[in-house]
mmCIF file of C-alpha atoms and ligand atoms in Angstrom:
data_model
loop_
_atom_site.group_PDB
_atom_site.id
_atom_site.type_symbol
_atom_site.label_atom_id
_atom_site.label_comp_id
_atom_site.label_asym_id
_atom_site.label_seq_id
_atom_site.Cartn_x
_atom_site.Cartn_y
_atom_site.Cartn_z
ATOM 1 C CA UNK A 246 102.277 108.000 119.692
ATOM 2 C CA UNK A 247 105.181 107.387 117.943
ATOM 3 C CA UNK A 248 105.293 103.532 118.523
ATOM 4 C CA UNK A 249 101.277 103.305 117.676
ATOM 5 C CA UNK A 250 102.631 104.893 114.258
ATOM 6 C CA UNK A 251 105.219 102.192 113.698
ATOM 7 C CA UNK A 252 102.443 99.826 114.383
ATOM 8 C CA UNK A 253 99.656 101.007 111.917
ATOM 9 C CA UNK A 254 102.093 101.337 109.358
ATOM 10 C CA UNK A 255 103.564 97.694 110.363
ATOM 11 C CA UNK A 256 99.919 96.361 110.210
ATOM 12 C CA UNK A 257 98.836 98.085 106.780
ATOM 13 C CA UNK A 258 102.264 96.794 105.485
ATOM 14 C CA UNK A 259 100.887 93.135 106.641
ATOM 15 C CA UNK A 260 97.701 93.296 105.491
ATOM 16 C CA UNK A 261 96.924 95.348 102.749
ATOM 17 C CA UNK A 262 96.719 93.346 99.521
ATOM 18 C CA UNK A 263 100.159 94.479 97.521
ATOM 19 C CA UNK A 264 98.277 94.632 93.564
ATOM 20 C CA UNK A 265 97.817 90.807 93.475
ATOM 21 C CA UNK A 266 96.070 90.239 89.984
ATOM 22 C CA UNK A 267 93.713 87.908 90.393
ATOM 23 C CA UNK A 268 93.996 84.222 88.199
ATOM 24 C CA UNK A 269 92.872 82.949 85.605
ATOM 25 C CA UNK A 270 90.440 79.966 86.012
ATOM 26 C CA UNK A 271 89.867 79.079 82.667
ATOM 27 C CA UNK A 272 92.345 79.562 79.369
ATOM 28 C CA UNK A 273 91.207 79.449 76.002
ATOM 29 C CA UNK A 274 94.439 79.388 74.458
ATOM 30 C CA UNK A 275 96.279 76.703 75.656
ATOM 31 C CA UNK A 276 99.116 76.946 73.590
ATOM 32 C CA UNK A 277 99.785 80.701 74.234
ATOM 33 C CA UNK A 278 103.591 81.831 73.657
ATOM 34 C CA UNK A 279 105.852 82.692 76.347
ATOM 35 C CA UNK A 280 106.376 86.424 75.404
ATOM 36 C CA UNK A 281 103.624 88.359 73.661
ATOM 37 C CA UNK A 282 104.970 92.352 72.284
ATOM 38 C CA UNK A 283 102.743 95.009 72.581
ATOM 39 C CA UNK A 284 102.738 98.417 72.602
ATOM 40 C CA UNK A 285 102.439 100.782 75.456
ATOM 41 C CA UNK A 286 102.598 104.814 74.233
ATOM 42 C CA UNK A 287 104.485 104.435 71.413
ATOM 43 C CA UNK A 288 106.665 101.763 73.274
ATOM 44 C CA UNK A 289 107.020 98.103 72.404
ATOM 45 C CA UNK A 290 106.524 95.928 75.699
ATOM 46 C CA UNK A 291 107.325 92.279 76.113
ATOM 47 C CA UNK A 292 104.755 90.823 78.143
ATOM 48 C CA UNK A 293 105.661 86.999 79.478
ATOM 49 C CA UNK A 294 103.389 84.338 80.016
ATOM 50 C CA UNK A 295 102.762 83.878 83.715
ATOM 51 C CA UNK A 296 101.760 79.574 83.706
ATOM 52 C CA UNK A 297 100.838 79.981 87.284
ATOM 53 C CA UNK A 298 98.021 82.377 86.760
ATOM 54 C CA UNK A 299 97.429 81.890 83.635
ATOM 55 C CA UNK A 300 98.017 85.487 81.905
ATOM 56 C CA UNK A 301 100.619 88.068 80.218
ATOM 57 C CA UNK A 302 102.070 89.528 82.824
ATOM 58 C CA UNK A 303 101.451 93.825 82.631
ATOM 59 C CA UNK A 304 104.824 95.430 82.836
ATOM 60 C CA UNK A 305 106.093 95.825 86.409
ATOM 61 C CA UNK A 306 104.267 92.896 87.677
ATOM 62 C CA UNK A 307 106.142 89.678 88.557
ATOM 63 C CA UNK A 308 105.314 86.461 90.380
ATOM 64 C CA UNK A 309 105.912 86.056 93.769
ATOM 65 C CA UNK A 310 106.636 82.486 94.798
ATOM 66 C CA UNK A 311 106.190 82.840 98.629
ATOM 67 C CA UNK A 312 102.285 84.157 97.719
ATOM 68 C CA UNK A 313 101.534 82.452 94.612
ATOM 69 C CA UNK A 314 99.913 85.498 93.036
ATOM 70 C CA UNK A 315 101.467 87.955 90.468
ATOM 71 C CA UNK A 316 101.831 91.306 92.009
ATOM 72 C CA UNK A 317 101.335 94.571 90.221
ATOM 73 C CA UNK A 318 104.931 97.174 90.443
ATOM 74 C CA UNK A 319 106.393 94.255 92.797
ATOM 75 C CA UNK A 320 109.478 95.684 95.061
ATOM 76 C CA UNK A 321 110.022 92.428 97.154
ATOM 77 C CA UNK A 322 108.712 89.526 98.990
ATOM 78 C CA UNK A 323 109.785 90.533 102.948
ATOM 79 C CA UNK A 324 109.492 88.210 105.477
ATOM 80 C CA UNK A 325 109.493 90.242 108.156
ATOM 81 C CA UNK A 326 105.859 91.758 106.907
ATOM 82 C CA UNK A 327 105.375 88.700 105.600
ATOM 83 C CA UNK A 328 103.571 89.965 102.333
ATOM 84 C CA UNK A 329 104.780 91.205 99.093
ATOM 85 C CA UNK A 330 105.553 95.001 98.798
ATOM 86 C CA UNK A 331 103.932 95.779 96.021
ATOM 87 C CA UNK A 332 101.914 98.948 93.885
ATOM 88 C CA UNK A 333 99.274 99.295 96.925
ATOM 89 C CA UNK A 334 101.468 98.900 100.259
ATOM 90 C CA UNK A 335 104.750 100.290 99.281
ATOM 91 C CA UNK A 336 104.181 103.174 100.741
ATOM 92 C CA UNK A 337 102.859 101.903 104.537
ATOM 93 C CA UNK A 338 106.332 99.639 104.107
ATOM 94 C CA UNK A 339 108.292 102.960 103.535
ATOM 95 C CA UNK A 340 106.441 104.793 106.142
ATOM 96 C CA UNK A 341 106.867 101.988 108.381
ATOM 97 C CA UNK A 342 111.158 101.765 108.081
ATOM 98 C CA UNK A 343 111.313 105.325 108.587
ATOM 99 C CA UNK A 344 109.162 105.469 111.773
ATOM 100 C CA UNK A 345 111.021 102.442 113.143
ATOM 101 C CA UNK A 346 114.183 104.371 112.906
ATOM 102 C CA UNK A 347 113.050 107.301 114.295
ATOM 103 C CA UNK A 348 111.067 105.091 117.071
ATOM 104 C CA UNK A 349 114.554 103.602 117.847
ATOM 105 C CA UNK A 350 116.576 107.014 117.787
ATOM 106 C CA UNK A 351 113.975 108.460 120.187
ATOM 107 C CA UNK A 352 114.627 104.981 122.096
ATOM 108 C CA UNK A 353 117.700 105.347 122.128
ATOM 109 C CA UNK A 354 118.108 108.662 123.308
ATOM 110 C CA UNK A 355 115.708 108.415 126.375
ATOM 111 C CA UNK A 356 117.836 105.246 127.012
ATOM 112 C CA UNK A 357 121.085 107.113 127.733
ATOM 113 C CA UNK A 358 119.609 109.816 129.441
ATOM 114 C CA UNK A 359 118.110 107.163 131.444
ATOM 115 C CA UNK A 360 121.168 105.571 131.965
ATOM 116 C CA UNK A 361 123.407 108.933 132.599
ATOM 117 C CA UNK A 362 120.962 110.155 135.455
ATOM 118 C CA UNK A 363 121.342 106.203 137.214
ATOM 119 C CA UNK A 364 125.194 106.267 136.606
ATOM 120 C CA UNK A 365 125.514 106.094 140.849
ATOM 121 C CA UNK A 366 123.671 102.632 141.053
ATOM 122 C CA UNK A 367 124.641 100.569 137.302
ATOM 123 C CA UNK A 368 124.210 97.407 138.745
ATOM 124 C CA UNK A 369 120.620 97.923 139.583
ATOM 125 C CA UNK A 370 118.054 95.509 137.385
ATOM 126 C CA UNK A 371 116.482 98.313 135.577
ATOM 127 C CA UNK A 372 119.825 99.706 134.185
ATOM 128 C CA UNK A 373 120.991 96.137 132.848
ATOM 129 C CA UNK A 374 117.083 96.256 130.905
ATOM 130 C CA UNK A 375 118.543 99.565 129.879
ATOM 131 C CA UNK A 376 122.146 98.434 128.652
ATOM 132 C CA UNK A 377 120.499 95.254 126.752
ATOM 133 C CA UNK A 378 117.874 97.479 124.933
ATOM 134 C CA UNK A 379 120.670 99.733 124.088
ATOM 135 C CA UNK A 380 122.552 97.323 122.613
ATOM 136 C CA UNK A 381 119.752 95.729 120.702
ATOM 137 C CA UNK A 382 118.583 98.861 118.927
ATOM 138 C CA UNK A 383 122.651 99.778 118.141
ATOM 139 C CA UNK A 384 122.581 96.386 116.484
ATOM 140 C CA UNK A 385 119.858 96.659 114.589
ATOM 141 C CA UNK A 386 119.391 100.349 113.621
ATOM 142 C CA UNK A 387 122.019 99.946 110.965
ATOM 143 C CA UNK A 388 121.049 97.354 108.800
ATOM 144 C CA UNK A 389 117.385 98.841 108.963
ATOM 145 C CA UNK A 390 118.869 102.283 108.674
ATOM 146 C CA UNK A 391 120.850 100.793 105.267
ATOM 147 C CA UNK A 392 117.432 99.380 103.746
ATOM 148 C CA UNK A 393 115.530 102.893 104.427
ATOM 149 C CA UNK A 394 117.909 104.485 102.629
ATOM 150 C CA UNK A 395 118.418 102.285 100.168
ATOM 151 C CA UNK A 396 114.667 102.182 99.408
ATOM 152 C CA UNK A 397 115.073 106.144 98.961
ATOM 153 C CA UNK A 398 117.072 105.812 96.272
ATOM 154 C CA UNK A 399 115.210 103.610 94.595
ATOM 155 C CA UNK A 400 112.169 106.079 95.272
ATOM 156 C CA UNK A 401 113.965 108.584 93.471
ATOM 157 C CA UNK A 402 114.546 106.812 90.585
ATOM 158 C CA UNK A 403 111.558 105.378 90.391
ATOM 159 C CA UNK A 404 112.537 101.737 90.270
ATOM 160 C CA UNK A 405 111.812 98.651 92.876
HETATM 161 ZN ZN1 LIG B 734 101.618 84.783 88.368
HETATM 162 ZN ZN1 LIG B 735 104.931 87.571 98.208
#
């Protein structure tokens, strides 16, 4: 169950349009300035020109190069989802890092239990499986562990 959660949230992370705005195909002011102020509640906003699709860019929003689209509150271009995180999949891409991690914990933890009740017969093909899956997951649970968190903080802040 848990894995088939990882894997919806990987998939909605992958295909679920981020906020791309769509472009421009015709300008009528050719000559339009770079930055354009306006205000927003009260607030002055700088807006910059994006060249690529042809529009001010609305605040939050920022070109990605790797999809050639601006993308509305963009966090990051990841390349393991291989689509922007943006406004409309953040959350699937937040969902997703946390169910890895708990995936891998639960992994983990069968793993060694696995492991423990074998401990007569170690050199048995099934327990070397065991050992390299072990190792795999306590390689990679940190670094993914480090992003999660870090993408909490942002959260909380509200910044990407
Ligand atoms: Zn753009
Ligand atoms: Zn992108």
């Amino acid at each position: 169950v848990l894995f088939l959660f990882v894997v919806c949230n990987f998939m909605l992370s992958t295909f679920l349009d981020p906020g791309k705005y769509p472009k421009a195909h015709e300008v009528k002011d050719n000559n339009a300035p770079m930055y354009k102020n306006v205000e927003i509640e009260g607030t002055s906003v700088s807006l910059k020109w994006c060249r690529t699709c042809k529009m001010y860019r609305p605040p939050r929003t920022t070109h990605c190069n790797e999809c050639n689209y601006c993308v509305e509150i963009f966090d990051h271009h990841c390349p393991w989802v291989n689509n922007c995180i943006g406004r409309r999949n953040y959350r699937y891409f937040l969902q997703f890092l946390w169910l890895l991690i708990m995936h891998m914990l639960f992994l983990f933890s069968l793993l060694v239990v696995f492991i423990w009740q074998h401990r007569h017969d170690l050199k048995a093909s099934n327990i070397i499986i065991a050992f390299c899956i072990l190792i795999v997951i306590g390689l990679l649970c940190w670094p993914i562990t480090g992003l999660a968190m870090f993408h909490v903080m942002l959260v909380s802040r509200g910044r990407t």
